Amino acid sequence: MKRLADALRDPATADGLDAEGWTGLIAAARAEQLIGSLAFRLEGRSLPPRVERIMEEARTSAAQWRRSALWEAEMARRALRDLDVPVVLMKGTAYAAAGLDAGVGRSIGDLDIMVPREALPEVEPALLEAGWEWVKPDPYDDAYYRQWMHELPPLIHRERDRMIDVHHTILPLTARVTPDAAAMLAESVALPDGLRILSPEDMVLHGVAHLFADGDLAGGLRNLWDQDRLLRQFGADKSFWVRLGARADLHGLGTHLARALRLARRIYGTPVDRVIAGRGRLSDLWFARRLTARDGWGRETRKLTVFAFYVRSHWLRMPPLMLARHLWTKWRKRPA
Amino acid sequence: MRHRFDLRIGPVGFRIGSAWRAPIAALGQLYRGYPKPVDGIADFTVRLEPETRWRRFVRPSVAIRGDFTLPDAAPLALAHGLLAAEMGMNLQMALGQRRYLILHASAVERDGRALLMTGHSGAGKSTLAAILGERGWRFMGDEFALLDPATGLLHAFPRLVSLKNQAIAAMEAEVAPDRFGPRLSGTPKGDIRHLRPNDAAIAAMSAPARPALILFPRFGFESAERPMGESEVFVRLTQASTNYVALGEPGFDALGHLVKSVPARAIDYPDTGSAVTMAERLWREAGL
Amino acid sequence: MAGPCYEADAPGARLHRSLDALDLIYHRPSGMTHMVSEPVPQILAALAAGPADAAKIARRLAATHDFDANGAEDAIAARLAELEAVGLVRRA
Amino acid sequence: MSNEHDQHEPAQAGEPDATRRQALMLGAVAASAVVSIRPALAQSAGSVLNCEIPVPDAGRAGQYIAADGQLVPPDTPGAFPPSPRPFKGEEVRAAMQGRSLPGTDPQRSQAYTNYIRRLQHGQSGFTCYASLQNPRR
């Protein structure tokens, strides 16, 4: 639904919606997990009383997400602080911890952190010691997970029921693009409490990598909203764009970045560097259609577009050769 | 969506969409006369849709979706579409409600004061509330009671009473047949028949009440009662709340206040008649 | 032996309510509710005077309370470990 | 009893006044003095909806399930065809305790159960399985 993106970009576009329009906007915003962001964008405007009440609740929810996200980060900090390992917060928790605009109203789920790959042997037992446990009692196929995925198998805290994803790079090692995790860690920035966040450029590029390389664009509208907020906040400084372009080349994410900038500009009116964004392509339209494939009941529309992206996500995740090797190994291990 | 029904239950507005006509027709019949959402804007959307496209026609099965969805939720047979709609509304409340502290409890009201009943499923809270609702009390709800942290008042949520198994016959003896929905056999929860609250309950659904007594009934034992300490009541109510933790500080204040200011009793009862007698007596003894 | 030294959030970070048998603590930074028994509220109160280890907390408590000094430090250390696990105190 | 709001002491910031000299129970080392309130959502949500686990999930429909739970190409010798219907959480719970899944013999039930054990985050049925693993959730 284009109306949702429009309302986020320019809240005045929601003025004068009728009851039906509001109901649809609210359902779509919930489906895209953008209701909190929307609620803050609409704060202070004159809304129908029931809409105001729903938005108020959304802001309260967002405050609660924020609180528990920051608390999980703090508990991870306490668990890992004796290790002398850099712990980088990722995604929503990072935006909240750093007080960035992208964190305002954002829904935040699991805690995502990145640590150096060589620190995993220390990090893992420290987390287990502090009360996190494997989501499943028997982490089978562990070797595969650890060798090829970009994170440990998920852990959940036994008292707080919250998951932590411990990454050592930002994409699966099987993905075709392999951003330079060591460079990201090296450029990360310390927060006052000792936890770290990615540099502004890497923060944007991490989001971009996830938008295109790691998924079927489900949740893409929210991801792109993150990018819009980050780019508006960081992009006021001209030198940011220079660093961003160079950094994208370093990580091999230049094409992805260009596409993300064009989509952000198209969907949210984000001011972007025209040179880095490059010339528009016809396929941009296709991506934009996928990102706004949501109706006023919160349902995905444009099934064919969505399905095409689903297929795309699967072949992106694992190169054919890898897939073949994986299956070969499984076949050989089969009981006779 | 093809078919649609909007309604308000207590303070909460719903929009229910369905790929099939039957569940909506059943809702329209049993919820006739319920108000529409405030300002025409629903708090929550529920969708009853086919699992996959072709399942709209072939062995139709109803997936329960909406603003808030539980992954891996089992679909229901189309014949159980009414139950699916009810479960869909419950699910929105359980996962999405942030204004009121939700207590998984039934409630009835007299003189502006509310009697809350909570307990494990099968404890009889639903039937008790339904019976009391026909015997001089105002029925407020059989599933969720909504505590407003801002006022300490309890808001009604008088959805259809969901009668299970033996409770169906008990209520059929009490209430005129035109208030019942179809008997749904073989649902995941056994046999279910929905009962429309009486007109007085529907007319007063917007009036909140001050909580005055909390009962923890248990069916199938000799009549007995014991007072319950504040700590035990607090823990049991947090476990009976779907959003206590999500509400944060207002939830803590509201529940703490409730536990401190309202007496609570655990009661065992062998049959509904003795439970009604006990409830009336405890209500009087509490000076109410 | 000197155990670890702990600190707690400022008292304003916690809401406290006494019930019949137990006390409730709502911890604002985490949004969590804890039900606690003696001597937990007293230990948290004692930490308001600044970071301390179990021995130091025992001395602070002894100024205002009567308790069995035998094994007191071990008991307090055990409580501190519990409080650390739920995040109500942290290593100073 | 009274309904007035001010009949009880409200929640207060900080701890009770500890200046009056009083007796204090320190408790045994092994005792527990803190119980945290956990979200009750799963329990209540479970009472509104029951969950289920497809074998295998729709993304890999048609594949067979080997004895160890791995998915293998259709008609692989020794492997079992997909289950015609998903299993309910309760059925899986019973199977984990040794009973056979409905409509299966013990070998097939074992293969299906192994498949379910191998479910990963994000695969359909995982949330249901995880909730069986962790009854407190």
Tab-separated table of N, CA, C and O in Angstrom, chain A residues 19-20 22-24 26-27 30-31 48-51 53-54 56-57 60-61 64 67 296-299 303, chain B residues 1 4 11 15-17 38-47 49 53 67-68 98-100 245-246 248:
chain	number	residue	atom	x	y	z
A	19	ALA	N	-12.861	6.956	7.806
A	19	ALA	CA	-12.723	5.838	8.746
A	19	ALA	C	-12.132	4.613	8.057
A	19	ALA	O	-11.257	3.925	8.583
A	20	GLU	N	-12.610	4.355	6.846
A	20	GLU	CA	-12.139	3.202	6.097
A	20	GLU	C	-10.648	3.339	5.778
A	20	GLU	O	-9.878	2.382	5.886
A	22	TRP	N	-8.397	5.077	7.428
A	22	TRP	CA	-7.583	4.895	8.644
A	22	TRP	C	-7.487	3.433	9.012
A	22	TRP	O	-6.408	2.941	9.361
A	23	THR	N	-8.621	2.718	8.967
A	23	THR	CA	-8.605	1.307	9.344
A	23	THR	C	-7.607	0.549	8.467
A	23	THR	O	-6.825	-0.264	8.961
A	24	GLY	N	-7.624	0.834	7.171
A	24	GLY	CA	-6.705	0.165	6.263
A	24	GLY	C	-5.257	0.550	6.533
A	24	GLY	O	-4.358	-0.302	6.510
A	26	ILE	N	-3.950	1.488	9.339
A	26	ILE	CA	-3.509	0.876	10.592
A	26	ILE	C	-3.193	-0.606	10.382
A	26	ILE	O	-2.163	-1.110	10.845
A	27	ALA	N	-4.063	-1.304	9.654
A	27	ALA	CA	-3.829	-2.734	9.419
A	27	ALA	C	-2.542	-2.943	8.614
A	27	ALA	O	-1.738	-3.831	8.920
A	30	ARG	N	0.510	-2.275	10.795
A	30	ARG	CA	0.798	-3.378	11.716
A	30	ARG	C	1.435	-4.534	10.962
A	30	ARG	O	2.394	-5.141	11.438
A	31	ALA	N	0.901	-4.836	9.774
A	31	ALA	CA	1.427	-5.963	9.012
A	31	ALA	C	2.889	-5.744	8.635
A	31	ALA	O	3.677	-6.681	8.584
A	48	PRO	N	-8.615	11.645	14.316
A	48	PRO	CA	-9.867	11.174	14.923
A	48	PRO	C	-9.542	10.553	16.284
A	48	PRO	O	-8.506	9.867	16.403
A	49	PRO	N	-10.390	10.762	17.294
A	49	PRO	CA	-10.049	10.309	18.648
A	49	PRO	C	-9.652	8.837	18.719
A	49	PRO	O	-8.705	8.478	19.421
A	50	ARG	N	-10.331	7.961	18.006
A	50	ARG	CA	-10.003	6.539	18.102
A	50	ARG	C	-8.638	6.263	17.487
A	50	ARG	O	-7.879	5.438	17.984
A	51	VAL	N	-8.306	6.978	16.420
A	51	VAL	CA	-6.984	6.817	15.815
A	51	VAL	C	-5.915	7.295	16.804
A	51	VAL	O	-4.889	6.633	17.001
A	53	ARG	N	-6.045	7.258	19.944
A	53	ARG	CA	-5.936	6.264	20.996
A	53	ARG	C	-5.103	5.062	20.534
A	53	ARG	O	-4.258	4.545	21.268
A	54	ILE	N	-5.325	4.623	19.312
A	54	ILE	CA	-4.563	3.486	18.784
A	54	ILE	C	-3.087	3.871	18.638
A	54	ILE	O	-2.184	3.085	18.948
A	56	GLU	N	-1.520	6.146	20.355
A	56	GLU	CA	-0.967	6.272	21.707
A	56	GLU	C	-0.515	4.899	22.212
A	56	GLU	O	0.567	4.753	22.782
A	57	GLU	N	-1.358	3.884	21.984
A	57	GLU	CA	-1.001	2.530	22.402
A	57	GLU	C	0.223	2.042	21.644
A	57	GLU	O	1.078	1.359	22.206
A	60	THR	N	3.202	3.484	23.234
A	60	THR	CA	3.490	2.792	24.496
A	60	THR	C	4.178	1.452	24.223
A	60	THR	O	5.153	1.098	24.880
A	61	SER	N	3.668	0.723	23.243
A	61	SER	CA	4.281	-0.556	22.874
A	61	SER	C	5.721	-0.360	22.460
A	61	SER	O	6.605	-1.134	22.834
A	64	GLN	N	8.009	0.047	25.238
A	64	GLN	CA	8.253	-1.227	25.904
A	64	GLN	C	9.272	-2.076	25.136
A	64	GLN	O	10.167	-2.667	25.717
A	67	ARG	N	12.601	-0.587	25.820
A	67	ARG	CA	13.101	-0.898	27.146
A	67	ARG	C	13.668	-2.307	27.191
A	67	ARG	O	14.777	-2.541	27.659
A	296	GLY	N	-5.318	-3.039	2.341
A	296	GLY	CA	-5.897	-2.425	3.528
A	296	GLY	C	-6.412	-3.413	4.563
A	296	GLY	O	-6.901	-3.027	5.614
A	297	TRP	N	-6.289	-4.712	4.271
A	297	TRP	CA	-6.589	-5.744	5.264
A	297	TRP	C	-5.298	-6.291	5.864
A	297	TRP	O	-5.312	-7.246	6.630
A	298	GLY	N	-4.156	-5.735	5.448
A	298	GLY	CA	-2.881	-6.239	5.938
A	298	GLY	C	-2.413	-7.470	5.183
A	298	GLY	O	-1.473	-8.136	5.603
A	299	ARG	N	-3.077	-7.777	4.040
A	299	ARG	CA	-2.679	-8.966	3.280
A	299	ARG	C	-1.630	-8.627	2.250
A	299	ARG	O	-1.618	-7.521	1.709
A	303	LYS	N	0.641	-11.500	-5.675
A	303	LYS	CA	1.201	-12.797	-5.308
A	303	LYS	C	2.360	-13.218	-6.207
A	303	LYS	O	3.331	-13.788	-5.745
B	1	MET	N	-11.812	-7.844	1.614
B	1	MET	CA	-12.235	-9.238	1.644
B	1	MET	C	-13.690	-9.320	1.215
B	1	MET	O	-14.417	-8.345	1.295
B	4	ARG	N	-17.785	-9.259	5.339
B	4	ARG	CA	-17.226	-8.437	6.405
B	4	ARG	C	-18.268	-8.154	7.476
B	4	ARG	O	-19.444	-7.981	7.193
B	11	PRO	N	-15.196	-1.901	25.144
B	11	PRO	CA	-14.525	-0.732	24.575
B	11	PRO	C	-13.738	-1.026	23.290
B	11	PRO	O	-13.084	-0.121	22.773
B	15	ARG	N	-12.913	-5.464	13.194
B	15	ARG	CA	-13.348	-5.621	11.811
B	15	ARG	C	-13.003	-7.059	11.430
B	15	ARG	O	-11.838	-7.465	11.518
B	16	ILE	N	-14.003	-7.809	11.032
B	16	ILE	CA	-13.770	-9.215	10.696
B	16	ILE	C	-14.047	-9.417	9.220
B	16	ILE	O	-15.149	-9.135	8.746
B	17	GLY	N	-13.055	-9.867	8.505
B	17	GLY	CA	-13.218	-10.148	7.092
B	17	GLY	C	-13.164	-11.646	6.867
B	17	GLY	O	-12.486	-12.361	7.596
B	38	VAL	N	-16.082	2.523	17.561
B	38	VAL	CA	-16.101	3.965	17.788
B	38	VAL	C	-15.463	4.683	16.600
B	38	VAL	O	-14.403	4.271	16.113
B	39	ASP	N	-16.068	5.743	16.140
B	39	ASP	CA	-15.583	6.517	14.988
B	39	ASP	C	-15.527	5.675	13.707
B	39	ASP	O	-14.911	6.083	12.720
B	40	GLY	N	-16.092	4.468	13.732
B	40	GLY	CA	-16.009	3.588	12.567
B	40	GLY	C	-14.627	3.001	12.355
B	40	GLY	O	-14.345	2.430	11.301
B	41	ILE	N	-13.751	3.163	13.356
B	41	ILE	CA	-12.372	2.692	13.188
B	41	ILE	C	-12.106	1.539	14.146
B	41	ILE	O	-12.137	1.701	15.367
B	42	ALA	N	-11.872	0.365	13.586
B	42	ALA	CA	-11.682	-0.824	14.401
B	42	ALA	C	-10.310	-0.783	15.069
B	42	ALA	O	-9.332	-0.346	14.474
B	43	ASP	N	-10.254	-1.250	16.319
B	43	ASP	CA	-8.957	-1.395	16.982
B	43	ASP	C	-8.175	-2.548	16.370
B	43	ASP	O	-6.956	-2.488	16.279
B	44	PHE	N	-8.898	-3.599	15.989
B	44	PHE	CA	-8.230	-4.788	15.479
B	44	PHE	C	-8.947	-5.348	14.258
B	44	PHE	O	-10.163	-5.306	14.181
B	45	THR	N	-8.154	-5.895	13.357
B	45	THR	CA	-8.681	-6.573	12.176
B	45	THR	C	-8.434	-8.069	12.307
B	45	THR	O	-7.343	-8.494	12.682
B	46	VAL	N	-9.472	-8.855	12.008
B	46	VAL	CA	-9.351	-10.318	11.979
B	46	VAL	C	-9.638	-10.768	10.561
B	46	VAL	O	-10.546	-10.235	9.911
B	47	ARG	N	-8.856	-11.704	10.059
B	47	ARG	CA	-9.118	-12.244	8.716
B	47	ARG	C	-9.317	-13.752	8.795
B	47	ARG	O	-8.511	-14.459	9.398
B	49	GLU	N	-9.320	-16.634	6.310
B	49	GLU	CA	-9.008	-16.829	4.897
B	49	GLU	C	-8.523	-18.244	4.650
B	49	GLU	O	-8.106	-18.936	5.567
B	53	ARG	N	-4.932	-20.752	-1.809
B	53	ARG	CA	-6.021	-20.268	-2.634
B	53	ARG	C	-7.090	-21.329	-2.922
B	53	ARG	O	-8.274	-21.087	-2.771
B	67	ASP	N	-4.282	-8.596	12.424
B	67	ASP	CA	-3.204	-7.690	12.805
B	67	ASP	C	-2.110	-8.450	13.553
B	67	ASP	O	-0.930	-8.226	13.359
B	68	PHE	N	-2.539	-9.336	14.439
B	68	PHE	CA	-1.593	-10.126	15.215
B	68	PHE	C	-1.872	-11.593	14.937
B	68	PHE	O	-3.020	-12.023	14.972
B	98	ARG	N	-3.022	-3.206	24.558
B	98	ARG	CA	-2.038	-2.521	25.379
B	98	ARG	C	-2.634	-1.448	26.284
B	98	ARG	O	-1.935	-0.822	27.050
B	99	ARG	N	-3.936	-1.183	26.154
B	99	ARG	CA	-4.523	-0.136	26.998
B	99	ARG	C	-4.982	-0.714	28.327
B	99	ARG	O	-4.772	-0.114	29.373
B	100	TYR	N	-5.600	-1.892	28.272
B	100	TYR	CA	-6.139	-2.513	29.473
B	100	TYR	C	-5.284	-3.708	29.868
B	100	TYR	O	-4.762	-4.407	29.008
B	245	VAL	N	3.191	-8.435	31.528
B	245	VAL	CA	4.582	-8.030	31.345
B	245	VAL	C	4.695	-6.912	30.300
B	245	VAL	O	5.415	-5.937	30.470
B	246	ALA	N	3.900	-7.036	29.243
B	246	ALA	CA	3.974	-6.049	28.164
B	246	ALA	C	3.509	-4.665	28.615
B	246	ALA	O	3.941	-3.655	28.063
B	248	GLY	N	4.134	-3.234	31.467
B	248	GLY	CA	5.159	-2.537	32.238
B	248	GLY	C	4.609	-1.926	33.521
B	248	GLY	O	3.752	-2.503	34.187
